[in-house]
CSV table of C-alpha atoms in Angstrom, one decimal:
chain,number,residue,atom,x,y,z
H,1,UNK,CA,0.0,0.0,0.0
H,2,UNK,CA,3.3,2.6,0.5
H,3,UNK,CA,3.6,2.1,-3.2
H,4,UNK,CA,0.0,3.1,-3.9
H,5,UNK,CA,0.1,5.8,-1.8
H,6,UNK,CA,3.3,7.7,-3.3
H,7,UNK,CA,2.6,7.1,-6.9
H,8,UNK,CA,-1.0,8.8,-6.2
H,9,UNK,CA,0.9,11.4,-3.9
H,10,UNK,CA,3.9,11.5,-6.5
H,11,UNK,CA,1.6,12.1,-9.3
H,12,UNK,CA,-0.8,14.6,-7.3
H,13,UNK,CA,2.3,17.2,-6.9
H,14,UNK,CA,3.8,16.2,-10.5
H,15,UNK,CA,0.1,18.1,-11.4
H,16,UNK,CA,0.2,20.5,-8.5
H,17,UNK,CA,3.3,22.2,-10.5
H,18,UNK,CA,2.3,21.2,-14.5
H,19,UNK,CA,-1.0,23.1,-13.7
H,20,UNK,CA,0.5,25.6,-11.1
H,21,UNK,CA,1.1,29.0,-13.6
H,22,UNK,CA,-2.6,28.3,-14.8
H,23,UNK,CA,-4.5,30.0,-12.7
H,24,UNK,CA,-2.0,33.1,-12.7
H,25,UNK,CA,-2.2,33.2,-16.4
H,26,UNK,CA,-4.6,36.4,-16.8
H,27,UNK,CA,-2.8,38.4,-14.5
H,28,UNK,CA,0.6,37.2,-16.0
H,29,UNK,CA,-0.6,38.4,-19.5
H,30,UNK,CA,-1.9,41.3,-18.0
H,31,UNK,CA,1.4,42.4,-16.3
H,32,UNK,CA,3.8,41.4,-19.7
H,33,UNK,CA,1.3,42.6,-22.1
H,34,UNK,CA,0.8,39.1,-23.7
H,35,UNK,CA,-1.3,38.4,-26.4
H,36,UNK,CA,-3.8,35.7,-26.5
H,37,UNK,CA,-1.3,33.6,-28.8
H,38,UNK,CA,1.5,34.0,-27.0
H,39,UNK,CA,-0.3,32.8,-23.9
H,40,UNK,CA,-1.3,29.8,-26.3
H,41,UNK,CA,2.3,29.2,-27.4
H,42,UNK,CA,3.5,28.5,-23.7
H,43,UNK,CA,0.6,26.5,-23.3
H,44,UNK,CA,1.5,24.4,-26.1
H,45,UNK,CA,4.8,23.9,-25.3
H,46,UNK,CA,3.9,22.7,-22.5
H,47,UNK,CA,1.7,20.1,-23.1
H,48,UNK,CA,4.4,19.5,-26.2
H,49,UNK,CA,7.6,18.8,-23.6
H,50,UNK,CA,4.8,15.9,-21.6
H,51,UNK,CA,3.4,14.3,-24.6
H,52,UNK,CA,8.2,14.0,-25.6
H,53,UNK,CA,9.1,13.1,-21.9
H,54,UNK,CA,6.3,10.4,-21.6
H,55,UNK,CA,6.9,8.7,-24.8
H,56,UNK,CA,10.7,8.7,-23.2
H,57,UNK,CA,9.9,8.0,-19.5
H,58,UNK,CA,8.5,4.4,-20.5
H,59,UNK,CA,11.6,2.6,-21.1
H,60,UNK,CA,13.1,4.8,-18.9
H,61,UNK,CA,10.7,3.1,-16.6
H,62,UNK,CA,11.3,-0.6,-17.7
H,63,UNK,CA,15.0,0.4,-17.2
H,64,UNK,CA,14.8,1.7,-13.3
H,65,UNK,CA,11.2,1.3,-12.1
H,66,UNK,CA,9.1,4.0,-11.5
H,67,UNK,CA,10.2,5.9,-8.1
H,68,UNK,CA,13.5,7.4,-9.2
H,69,UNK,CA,12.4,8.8,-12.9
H,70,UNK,CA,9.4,10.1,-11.0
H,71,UNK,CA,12.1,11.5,-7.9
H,72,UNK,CA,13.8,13.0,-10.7
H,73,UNK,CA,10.5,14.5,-12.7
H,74,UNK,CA,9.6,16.2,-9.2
H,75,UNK,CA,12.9,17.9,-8.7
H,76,UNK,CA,13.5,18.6,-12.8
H,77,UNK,CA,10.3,20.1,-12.7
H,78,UNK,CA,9.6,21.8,-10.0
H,79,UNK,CA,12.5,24.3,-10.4
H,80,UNK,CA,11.3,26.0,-13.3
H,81,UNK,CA,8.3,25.7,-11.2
H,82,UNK,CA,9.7,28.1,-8.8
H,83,UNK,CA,11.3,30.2,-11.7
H,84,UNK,CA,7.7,31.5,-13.1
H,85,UNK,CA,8.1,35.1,-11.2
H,86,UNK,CA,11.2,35.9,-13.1
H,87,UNK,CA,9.4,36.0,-16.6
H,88,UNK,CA,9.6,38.8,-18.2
H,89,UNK,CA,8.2,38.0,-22.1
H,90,UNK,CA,6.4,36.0,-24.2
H,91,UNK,CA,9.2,34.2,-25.2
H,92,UNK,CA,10.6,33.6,-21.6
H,93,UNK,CA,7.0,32.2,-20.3
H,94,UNK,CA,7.1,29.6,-23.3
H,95,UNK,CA,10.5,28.5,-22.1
H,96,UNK,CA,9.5,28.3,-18.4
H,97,UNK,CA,6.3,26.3,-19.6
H,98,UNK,CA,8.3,24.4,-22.1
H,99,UNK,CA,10.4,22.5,-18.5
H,100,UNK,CA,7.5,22.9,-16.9
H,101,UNK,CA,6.2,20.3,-18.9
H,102,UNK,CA,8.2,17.7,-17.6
H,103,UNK,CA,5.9,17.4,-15.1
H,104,UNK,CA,3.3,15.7,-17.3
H,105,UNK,CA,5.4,12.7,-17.9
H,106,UNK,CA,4.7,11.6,-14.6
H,107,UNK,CA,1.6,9.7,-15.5
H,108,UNK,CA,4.0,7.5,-16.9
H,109,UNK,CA,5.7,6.7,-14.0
H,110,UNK,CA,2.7,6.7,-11.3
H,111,UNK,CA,0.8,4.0,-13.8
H,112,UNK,CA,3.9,2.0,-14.3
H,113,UNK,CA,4.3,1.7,-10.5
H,114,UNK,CA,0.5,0.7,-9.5
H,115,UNK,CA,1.0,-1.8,-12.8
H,116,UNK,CA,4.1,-3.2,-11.3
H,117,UNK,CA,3.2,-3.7,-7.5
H,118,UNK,CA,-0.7,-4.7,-8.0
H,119,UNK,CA,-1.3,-8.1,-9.6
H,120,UNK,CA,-3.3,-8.3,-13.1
H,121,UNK,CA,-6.7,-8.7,-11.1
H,122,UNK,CA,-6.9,-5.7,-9.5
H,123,UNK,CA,-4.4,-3.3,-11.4
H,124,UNK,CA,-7.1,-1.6,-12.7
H,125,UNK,CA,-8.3,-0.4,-9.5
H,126,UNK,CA,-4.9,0.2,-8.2
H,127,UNK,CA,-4.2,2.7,-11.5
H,128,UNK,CA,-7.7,4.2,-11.3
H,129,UNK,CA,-7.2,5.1,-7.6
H,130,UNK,CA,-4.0,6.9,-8.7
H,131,UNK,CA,-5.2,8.2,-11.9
H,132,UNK,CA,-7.9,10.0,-10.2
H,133,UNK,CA,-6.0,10.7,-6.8
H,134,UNK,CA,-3.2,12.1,-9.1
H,135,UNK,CA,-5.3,14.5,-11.5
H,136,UNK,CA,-6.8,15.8,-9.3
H,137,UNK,CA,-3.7,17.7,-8.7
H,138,UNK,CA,-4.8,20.0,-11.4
H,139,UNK,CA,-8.2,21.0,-9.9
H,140,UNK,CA,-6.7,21.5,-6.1
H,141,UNK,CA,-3.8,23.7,-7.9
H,142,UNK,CA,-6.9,25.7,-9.4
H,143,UNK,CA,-8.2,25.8,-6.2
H,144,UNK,CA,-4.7,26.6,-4.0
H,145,UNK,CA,-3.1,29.1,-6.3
H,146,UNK,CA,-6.4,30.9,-7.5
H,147,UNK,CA,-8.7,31.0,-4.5
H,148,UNK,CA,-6.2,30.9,-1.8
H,149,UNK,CA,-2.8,32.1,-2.4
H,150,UNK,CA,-3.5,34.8,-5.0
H,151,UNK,CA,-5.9,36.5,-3.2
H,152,UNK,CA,-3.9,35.9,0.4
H,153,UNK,CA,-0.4,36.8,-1.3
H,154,UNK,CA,-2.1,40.3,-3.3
H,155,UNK,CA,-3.5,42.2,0.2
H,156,UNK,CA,-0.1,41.4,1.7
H,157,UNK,CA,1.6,43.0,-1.3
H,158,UNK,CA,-1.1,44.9,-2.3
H,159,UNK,CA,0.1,44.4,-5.8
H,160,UNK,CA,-1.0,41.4,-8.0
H,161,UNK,CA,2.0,41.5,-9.9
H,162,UNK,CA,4.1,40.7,-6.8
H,163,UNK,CA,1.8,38.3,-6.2
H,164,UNK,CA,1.9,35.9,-9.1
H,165,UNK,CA,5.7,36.4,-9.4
H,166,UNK,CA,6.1,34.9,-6.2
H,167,UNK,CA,3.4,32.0,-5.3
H,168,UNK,CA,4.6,29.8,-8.1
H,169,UNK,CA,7.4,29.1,-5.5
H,170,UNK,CA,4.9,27.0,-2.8
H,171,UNK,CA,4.0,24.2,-5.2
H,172,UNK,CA,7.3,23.7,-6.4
H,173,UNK,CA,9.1,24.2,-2.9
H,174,UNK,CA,6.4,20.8,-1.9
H,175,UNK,CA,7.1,18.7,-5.0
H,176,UNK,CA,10.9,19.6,-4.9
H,177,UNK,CA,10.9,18.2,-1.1
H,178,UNK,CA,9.1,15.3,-1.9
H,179,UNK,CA,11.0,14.4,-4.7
H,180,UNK,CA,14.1,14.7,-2.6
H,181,UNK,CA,12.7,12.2,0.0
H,182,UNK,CA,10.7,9.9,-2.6
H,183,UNK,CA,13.8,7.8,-3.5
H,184,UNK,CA,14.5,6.6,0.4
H,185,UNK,CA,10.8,5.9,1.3
């Protein structure tokens, strides 16, 4: 069951900082004067760099099993993560969004670990618990950085700008952790 629970864990964060400059991105367009397209382009490469890294995390996978490639995923990601508040153009947030995007590949990994430790009969379950458990990253993130921090971080700055430059740094300061500690539990 400790395998279970940090592949749905893993995965949840691995969303917590793929999805984590989404809810910011008005105000980030707002503040660098970003067309709609250029916000699209980051976008894109994002989802571009997951669709690359999964299609490479698989035999990466049969190769090492899935906790260390998703330790590393955590980490790889998370730090671009924490480098969204220093964007300063178009061209800069597709970058930022393009290692980002290494956070999607962890799907790879938290299916490939539930497939590994669960036998055939009940696999399914085992990778729709963290499938579900570990998308639903995405909606808390909507939740956490939108709801909560944005508002919470923008009356103690009294600036929204300062705000989305700096909140970006949570999510990825709790997947970076945990990918640290991931390879010894």
């Amino acid at each position: 069951m400790r395998a279970l629970h940090c592949a749905w864990v893993s995965f949840f964060l691995a969303f917590m900082i793929w999805f984590a400059p989404a809810p910011l991105m008005k105000e980030i367009q707002s503040t660098l004067n970003l067309t709609k397209k250029e916000v699209w382009n980051s976008s894109i490469t994002n989802d571009c760099t997951a669709v690359f890294m999964r299609v490479i995390m698989g035999p990466v996978c049969d190769n090492y099993g899935a906790r260390l490639p998703m330790s590393f995923v955590l980490v790889a990601a998370s730090i671009p993560t924490a480098m969204v508040g220093l964007v300063n153009s178009a061209a800069g947030l597709a970058t930022i969004r393009f290692f980002i995007g290494i956070a999607g590949s962890s799907f790879v990994m938290s299916q490939f670990w539930a497939s590994r430790v669960f036998s055939r009969e009940i696999a399914g379950t085992a990778n729709g618990i963290v499938g579900g458990w570990g998308n639903l990253g995405g909606a808390f993130t909507q939740l956490l950085m939108g709801t909560i921090l944005f508002p919470a971080f923008e009356r103690y700055f009294g600036s929204s700008e300062q705000s989305w430059r700096v909140i970006c740094v949570i999510p990825a300061a709790i997947a970076f952790t945990w990918g640290l500690v991931l390879p010894w539990i």
